[in-house]
mmCIF file as gemmi writes it, N, C-alpha and C atoms, coordinates in Angstrom:
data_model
loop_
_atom_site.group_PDB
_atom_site.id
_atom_site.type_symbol
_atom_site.label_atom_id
_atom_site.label_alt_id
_atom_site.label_comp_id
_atom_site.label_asym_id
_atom_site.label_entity_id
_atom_site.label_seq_id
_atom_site.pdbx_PDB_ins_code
_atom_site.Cartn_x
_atom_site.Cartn_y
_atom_site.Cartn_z
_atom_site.occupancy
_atom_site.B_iso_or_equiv
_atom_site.pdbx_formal_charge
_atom_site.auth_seq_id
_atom_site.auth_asym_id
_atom_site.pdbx_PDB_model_num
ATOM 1 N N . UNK Axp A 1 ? 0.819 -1.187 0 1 0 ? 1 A 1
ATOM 2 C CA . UNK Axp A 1 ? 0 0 0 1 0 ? 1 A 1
ATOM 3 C C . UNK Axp A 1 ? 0.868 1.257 0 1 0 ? 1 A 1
ATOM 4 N N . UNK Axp A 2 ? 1.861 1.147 0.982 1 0 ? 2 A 1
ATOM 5 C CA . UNK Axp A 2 ? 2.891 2.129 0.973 1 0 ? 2 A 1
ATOM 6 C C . UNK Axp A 2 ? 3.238 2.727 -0.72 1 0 ? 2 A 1
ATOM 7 N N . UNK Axp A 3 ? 3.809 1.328 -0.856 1 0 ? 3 A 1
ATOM 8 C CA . UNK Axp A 3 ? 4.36 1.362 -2.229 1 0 ? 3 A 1
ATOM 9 C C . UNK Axp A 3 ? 3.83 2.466 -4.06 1 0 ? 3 A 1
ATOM 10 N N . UNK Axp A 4 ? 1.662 2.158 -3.494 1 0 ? 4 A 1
ATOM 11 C CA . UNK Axp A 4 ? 1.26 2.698 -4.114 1 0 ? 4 A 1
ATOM 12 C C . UNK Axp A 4 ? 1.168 4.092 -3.577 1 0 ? 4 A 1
ATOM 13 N N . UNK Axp A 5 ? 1.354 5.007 -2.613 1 0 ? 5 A 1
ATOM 14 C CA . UNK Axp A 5 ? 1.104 6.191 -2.035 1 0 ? 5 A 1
ATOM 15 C C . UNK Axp A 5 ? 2.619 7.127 -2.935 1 0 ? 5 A 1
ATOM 16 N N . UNK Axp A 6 ? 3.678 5.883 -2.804 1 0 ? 6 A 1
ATOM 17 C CA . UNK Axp A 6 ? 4.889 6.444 -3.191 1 0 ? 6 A 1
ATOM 18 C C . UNK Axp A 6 ? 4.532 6.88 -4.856 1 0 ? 6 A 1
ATOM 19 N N . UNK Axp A 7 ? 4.255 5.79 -5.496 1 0 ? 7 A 1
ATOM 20 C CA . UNK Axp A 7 ? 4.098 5.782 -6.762 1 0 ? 7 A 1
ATOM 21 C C . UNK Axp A 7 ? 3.301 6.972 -7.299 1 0 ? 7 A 1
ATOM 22 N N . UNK Axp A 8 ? 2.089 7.084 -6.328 1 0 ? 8 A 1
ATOM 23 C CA . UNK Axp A 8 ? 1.166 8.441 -6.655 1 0 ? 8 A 1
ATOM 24 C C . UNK Axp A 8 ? 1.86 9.852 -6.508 1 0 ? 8 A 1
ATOM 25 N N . UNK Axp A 9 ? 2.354 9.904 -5.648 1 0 ? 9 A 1
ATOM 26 C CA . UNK Axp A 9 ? 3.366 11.157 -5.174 1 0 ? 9 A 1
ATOM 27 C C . UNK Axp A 9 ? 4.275 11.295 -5.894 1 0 ? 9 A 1
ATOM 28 N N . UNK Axp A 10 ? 5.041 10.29 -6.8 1 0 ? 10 A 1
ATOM 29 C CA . UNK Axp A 10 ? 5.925 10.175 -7.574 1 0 ? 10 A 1
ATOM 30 C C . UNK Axp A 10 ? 6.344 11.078 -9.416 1 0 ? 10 A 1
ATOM 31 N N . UNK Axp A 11 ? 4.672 10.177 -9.493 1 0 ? 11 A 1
ATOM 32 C CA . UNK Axp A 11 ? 3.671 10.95 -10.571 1 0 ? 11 A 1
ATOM 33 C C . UNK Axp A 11 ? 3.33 12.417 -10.775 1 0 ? 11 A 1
ATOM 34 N N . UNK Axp A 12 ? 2.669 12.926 -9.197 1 0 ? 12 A 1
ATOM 35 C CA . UNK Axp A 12 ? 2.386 14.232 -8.843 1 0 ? 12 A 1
ATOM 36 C C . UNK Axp A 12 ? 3.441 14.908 -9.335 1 0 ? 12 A 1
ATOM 37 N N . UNK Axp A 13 ? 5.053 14.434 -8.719 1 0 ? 13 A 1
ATOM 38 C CA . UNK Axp A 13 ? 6.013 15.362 -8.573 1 0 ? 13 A 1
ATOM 39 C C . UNK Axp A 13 ? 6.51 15.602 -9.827 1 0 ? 13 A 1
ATOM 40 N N . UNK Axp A 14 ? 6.427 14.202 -10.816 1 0 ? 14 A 1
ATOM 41 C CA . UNK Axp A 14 ? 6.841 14.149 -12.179 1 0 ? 14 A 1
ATOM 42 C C . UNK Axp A 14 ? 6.095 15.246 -12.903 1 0 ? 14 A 1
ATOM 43 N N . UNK Axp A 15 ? 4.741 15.37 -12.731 1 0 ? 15 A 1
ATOM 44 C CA . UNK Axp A 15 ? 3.785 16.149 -13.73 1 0 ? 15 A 1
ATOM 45 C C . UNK Axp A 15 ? 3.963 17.613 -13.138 1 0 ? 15 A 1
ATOM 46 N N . UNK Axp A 16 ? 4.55 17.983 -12.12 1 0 ? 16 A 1
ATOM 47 C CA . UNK Axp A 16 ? 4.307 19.572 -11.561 1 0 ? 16 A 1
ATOM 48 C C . UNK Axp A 16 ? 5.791 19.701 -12.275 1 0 ? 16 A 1
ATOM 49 N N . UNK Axp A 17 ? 6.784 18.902 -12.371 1 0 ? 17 A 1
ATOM 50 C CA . UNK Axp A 17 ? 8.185 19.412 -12.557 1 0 ? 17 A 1
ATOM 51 C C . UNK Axp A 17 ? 8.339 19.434 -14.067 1 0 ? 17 A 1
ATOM 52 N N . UNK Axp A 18 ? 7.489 18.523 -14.591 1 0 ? 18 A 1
ATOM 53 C CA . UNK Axp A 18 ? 7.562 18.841 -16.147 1 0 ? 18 A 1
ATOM 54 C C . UNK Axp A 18 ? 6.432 20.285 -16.604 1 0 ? 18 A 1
ATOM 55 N N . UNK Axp A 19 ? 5.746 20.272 -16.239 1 0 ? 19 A 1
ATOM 56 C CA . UNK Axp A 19 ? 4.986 21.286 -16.181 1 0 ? 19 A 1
ATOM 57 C C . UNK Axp A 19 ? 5.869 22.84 -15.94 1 0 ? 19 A 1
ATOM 58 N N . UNK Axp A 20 ? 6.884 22.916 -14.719 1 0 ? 20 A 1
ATOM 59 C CA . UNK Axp A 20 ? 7.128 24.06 -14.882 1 0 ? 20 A 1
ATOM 60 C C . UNK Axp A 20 ? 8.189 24.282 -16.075 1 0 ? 20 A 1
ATOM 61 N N . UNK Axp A 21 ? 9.187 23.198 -16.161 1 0 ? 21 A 1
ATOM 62 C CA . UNK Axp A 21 ? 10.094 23.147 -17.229 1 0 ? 21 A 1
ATOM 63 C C . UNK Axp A 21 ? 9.253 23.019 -18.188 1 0 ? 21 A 1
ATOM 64 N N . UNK Axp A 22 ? 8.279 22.773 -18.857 1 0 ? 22 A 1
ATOM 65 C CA . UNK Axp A 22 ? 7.766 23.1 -20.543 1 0 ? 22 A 1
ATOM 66 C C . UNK Axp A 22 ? 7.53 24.583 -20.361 1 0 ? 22 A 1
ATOM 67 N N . UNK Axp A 23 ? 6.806 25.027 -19.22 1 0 ? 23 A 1
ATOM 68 C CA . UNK Axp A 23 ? 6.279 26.326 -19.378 1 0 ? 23 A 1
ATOM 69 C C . UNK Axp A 23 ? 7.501 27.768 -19.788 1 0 ? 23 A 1
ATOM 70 N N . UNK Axp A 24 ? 8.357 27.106 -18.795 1 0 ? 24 A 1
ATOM 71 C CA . UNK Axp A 24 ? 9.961 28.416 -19.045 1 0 ? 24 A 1
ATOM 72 C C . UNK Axp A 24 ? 10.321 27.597 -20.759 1 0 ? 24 A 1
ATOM 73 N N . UNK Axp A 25 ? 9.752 26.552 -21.258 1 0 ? 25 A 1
ATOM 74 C CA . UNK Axp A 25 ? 10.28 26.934 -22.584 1 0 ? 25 A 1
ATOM 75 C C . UNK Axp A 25 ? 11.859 25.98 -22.821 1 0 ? 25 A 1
ATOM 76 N N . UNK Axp A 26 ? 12.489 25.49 -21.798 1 0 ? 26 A 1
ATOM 77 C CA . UNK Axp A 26 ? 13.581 24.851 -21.504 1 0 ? 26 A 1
ATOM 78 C C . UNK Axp A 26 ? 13.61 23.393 -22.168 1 0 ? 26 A 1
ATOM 79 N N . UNK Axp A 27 ? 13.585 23.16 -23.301 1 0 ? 27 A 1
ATOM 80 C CA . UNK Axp A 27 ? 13.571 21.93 -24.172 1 0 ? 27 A 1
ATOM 81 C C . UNK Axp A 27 ? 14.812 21.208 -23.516 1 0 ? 27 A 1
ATOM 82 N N . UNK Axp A 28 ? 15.223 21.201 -23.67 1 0 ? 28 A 1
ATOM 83 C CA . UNK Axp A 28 ? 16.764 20.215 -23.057 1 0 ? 28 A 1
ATOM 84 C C . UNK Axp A 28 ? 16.514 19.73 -21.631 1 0 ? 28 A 1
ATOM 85 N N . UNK Axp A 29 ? 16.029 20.672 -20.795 1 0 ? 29 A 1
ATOM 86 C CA . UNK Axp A 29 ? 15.777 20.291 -19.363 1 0 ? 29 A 1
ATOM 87 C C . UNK Axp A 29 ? 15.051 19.845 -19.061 1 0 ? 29 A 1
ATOM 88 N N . UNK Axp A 30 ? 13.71 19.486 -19.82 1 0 ? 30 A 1
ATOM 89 C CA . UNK Axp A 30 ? 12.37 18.605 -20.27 1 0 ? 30 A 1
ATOM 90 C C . UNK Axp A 30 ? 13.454 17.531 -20.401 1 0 ? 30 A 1
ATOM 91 N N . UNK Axp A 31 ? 13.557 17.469 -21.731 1 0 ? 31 A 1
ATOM 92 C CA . UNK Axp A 31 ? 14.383 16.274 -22.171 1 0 ? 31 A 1
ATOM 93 C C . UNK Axp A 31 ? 15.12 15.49 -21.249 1 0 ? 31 A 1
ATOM 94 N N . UNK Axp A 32 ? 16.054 15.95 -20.587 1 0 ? 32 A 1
ATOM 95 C CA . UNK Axp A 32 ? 16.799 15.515 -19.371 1 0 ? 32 A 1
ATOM 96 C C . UNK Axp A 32 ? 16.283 14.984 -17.88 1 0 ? 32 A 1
ATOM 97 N N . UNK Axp A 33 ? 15.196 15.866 -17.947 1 0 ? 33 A 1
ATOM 98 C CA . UNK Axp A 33 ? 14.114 15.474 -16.498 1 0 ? 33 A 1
ATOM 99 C C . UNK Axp A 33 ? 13.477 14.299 -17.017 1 0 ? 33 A 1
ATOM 100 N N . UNK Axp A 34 ? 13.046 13.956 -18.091 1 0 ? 34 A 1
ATOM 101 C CA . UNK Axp A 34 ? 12.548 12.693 -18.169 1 0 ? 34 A 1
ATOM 102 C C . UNK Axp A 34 ? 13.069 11.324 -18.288 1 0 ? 34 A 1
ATOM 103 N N . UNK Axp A 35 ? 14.328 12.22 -18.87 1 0 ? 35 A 1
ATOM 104 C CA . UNK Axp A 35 ? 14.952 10.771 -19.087 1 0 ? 35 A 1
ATOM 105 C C . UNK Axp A 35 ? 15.899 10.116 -17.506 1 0 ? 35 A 1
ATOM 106 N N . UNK Axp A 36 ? 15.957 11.306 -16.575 1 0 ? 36 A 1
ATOM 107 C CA . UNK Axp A 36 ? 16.602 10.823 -15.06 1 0 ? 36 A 1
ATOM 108 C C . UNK Axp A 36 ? 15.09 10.188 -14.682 1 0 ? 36 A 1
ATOM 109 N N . UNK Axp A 37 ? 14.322 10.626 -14.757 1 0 ? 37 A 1
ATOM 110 C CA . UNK Axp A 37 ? 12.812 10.051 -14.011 1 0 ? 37 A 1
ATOM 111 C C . UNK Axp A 37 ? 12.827 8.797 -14.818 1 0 ? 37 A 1
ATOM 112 N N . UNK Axp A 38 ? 13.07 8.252 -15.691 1 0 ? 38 A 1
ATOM 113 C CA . UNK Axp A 38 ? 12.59 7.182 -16.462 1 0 ? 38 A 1
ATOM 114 C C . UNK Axp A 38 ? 13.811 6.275 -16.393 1 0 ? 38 A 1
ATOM 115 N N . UNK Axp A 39 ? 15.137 6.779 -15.97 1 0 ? 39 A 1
ATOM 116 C CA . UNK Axp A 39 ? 16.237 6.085 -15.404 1 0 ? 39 A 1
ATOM 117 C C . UNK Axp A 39 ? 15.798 5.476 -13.731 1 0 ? 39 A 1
ATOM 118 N N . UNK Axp A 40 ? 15.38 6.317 -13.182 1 0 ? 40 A 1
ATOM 119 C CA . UNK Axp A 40 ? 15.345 5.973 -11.424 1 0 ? 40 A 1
ATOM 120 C C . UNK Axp A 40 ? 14.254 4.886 -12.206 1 0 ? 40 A 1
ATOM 121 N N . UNK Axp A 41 ? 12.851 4.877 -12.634 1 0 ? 41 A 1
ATOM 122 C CA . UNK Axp A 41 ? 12.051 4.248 -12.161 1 0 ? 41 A 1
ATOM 123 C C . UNK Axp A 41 ? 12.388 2.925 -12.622 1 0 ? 41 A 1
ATOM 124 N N . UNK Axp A 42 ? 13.231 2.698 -14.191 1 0 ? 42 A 1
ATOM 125 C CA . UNK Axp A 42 ? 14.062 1.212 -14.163 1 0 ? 42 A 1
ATOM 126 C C . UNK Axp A 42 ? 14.401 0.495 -13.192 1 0 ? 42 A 1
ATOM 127 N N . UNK Axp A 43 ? 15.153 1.496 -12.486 1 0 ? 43 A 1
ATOM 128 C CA . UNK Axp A 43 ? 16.172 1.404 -11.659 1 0 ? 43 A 1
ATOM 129 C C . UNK Axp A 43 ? 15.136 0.561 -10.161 1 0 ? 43 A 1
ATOM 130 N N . UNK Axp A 44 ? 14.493 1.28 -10.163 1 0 ? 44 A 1
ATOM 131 C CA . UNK Axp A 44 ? 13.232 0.803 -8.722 1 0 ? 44 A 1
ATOM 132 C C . UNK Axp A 44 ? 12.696 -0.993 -9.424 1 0 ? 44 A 1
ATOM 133 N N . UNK Axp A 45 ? 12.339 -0.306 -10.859 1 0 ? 45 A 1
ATOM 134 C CA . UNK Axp A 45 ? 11.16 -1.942 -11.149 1 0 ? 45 A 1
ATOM 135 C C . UNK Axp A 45 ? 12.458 -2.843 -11.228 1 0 ? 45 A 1
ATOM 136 N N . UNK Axp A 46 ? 13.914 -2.624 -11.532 1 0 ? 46 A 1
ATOM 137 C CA . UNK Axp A 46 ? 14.792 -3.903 -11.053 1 0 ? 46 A 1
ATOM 138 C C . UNK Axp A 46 ? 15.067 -4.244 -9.614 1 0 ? 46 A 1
ATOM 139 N N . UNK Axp A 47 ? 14.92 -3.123 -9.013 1 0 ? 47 A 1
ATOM 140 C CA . UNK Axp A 47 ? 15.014 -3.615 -7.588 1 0 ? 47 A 1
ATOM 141 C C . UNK Axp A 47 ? 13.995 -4.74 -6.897 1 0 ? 47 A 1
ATOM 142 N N . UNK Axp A 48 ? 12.894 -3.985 -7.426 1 0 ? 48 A 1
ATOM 143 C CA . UNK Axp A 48 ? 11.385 -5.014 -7.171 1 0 ? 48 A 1
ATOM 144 C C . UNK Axp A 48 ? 11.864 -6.163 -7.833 1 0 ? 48 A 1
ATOM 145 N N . UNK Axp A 49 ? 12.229 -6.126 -9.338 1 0 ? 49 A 1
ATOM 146 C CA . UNK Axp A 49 ? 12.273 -7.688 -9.538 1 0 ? 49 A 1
ATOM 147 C C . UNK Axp A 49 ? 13.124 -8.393 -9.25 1 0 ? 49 A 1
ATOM 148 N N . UNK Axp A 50 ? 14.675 -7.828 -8.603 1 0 ? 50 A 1
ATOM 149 C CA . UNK Axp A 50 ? 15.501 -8.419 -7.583 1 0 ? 50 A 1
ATOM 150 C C . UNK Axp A 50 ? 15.108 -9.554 -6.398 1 0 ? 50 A 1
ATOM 151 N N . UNK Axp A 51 ? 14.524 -8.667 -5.636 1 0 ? 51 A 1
ATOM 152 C CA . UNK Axp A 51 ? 13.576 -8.674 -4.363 1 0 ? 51 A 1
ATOM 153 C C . UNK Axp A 51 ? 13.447 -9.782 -4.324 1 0 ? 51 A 1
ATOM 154 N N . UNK Axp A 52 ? 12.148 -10.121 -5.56 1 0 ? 52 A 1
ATOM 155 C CA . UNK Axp A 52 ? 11.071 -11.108 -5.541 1 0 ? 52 A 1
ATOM 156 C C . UNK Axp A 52 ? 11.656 -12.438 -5.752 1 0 ? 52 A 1
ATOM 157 N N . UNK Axp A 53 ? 12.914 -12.204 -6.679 1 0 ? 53 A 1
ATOM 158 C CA . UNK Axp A 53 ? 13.609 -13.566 -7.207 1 0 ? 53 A 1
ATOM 159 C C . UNK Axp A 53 ? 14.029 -13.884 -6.34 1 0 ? 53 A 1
ATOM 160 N N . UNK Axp A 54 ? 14.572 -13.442 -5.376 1 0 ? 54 A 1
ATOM 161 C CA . UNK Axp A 54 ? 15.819 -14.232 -3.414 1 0 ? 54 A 1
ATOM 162 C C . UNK Axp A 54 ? 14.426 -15.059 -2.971 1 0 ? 54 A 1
């Protein structure tokens, strides 16, 4: 349950931070914010599927 509270908050923070970076117009820093957000969350769903395999 935790897990999903994180995930929601996660989302929130993703959509307010892309939101202000499209608005200033900052193409590269869009670009870059998504691709660290879309690095960590790999990074989490291998941990989960780590986990599960022990």
């Amino acid at each position: 349950m935790l897990a999903a509270y994180l995930t929601i908050a996660w989302i929130f923070s993703l959509a307010w931070q892309l939101a202000r970076v499209a608005g200033e117009g900052r193409i590269e820093d869009y670009v870059r914010l998504v691709r660290s957000h879309a690095d960590a969350a790999e990074r989490i769903a291998n941990k989960s599927f780590d986990d599960r395999g022990r």
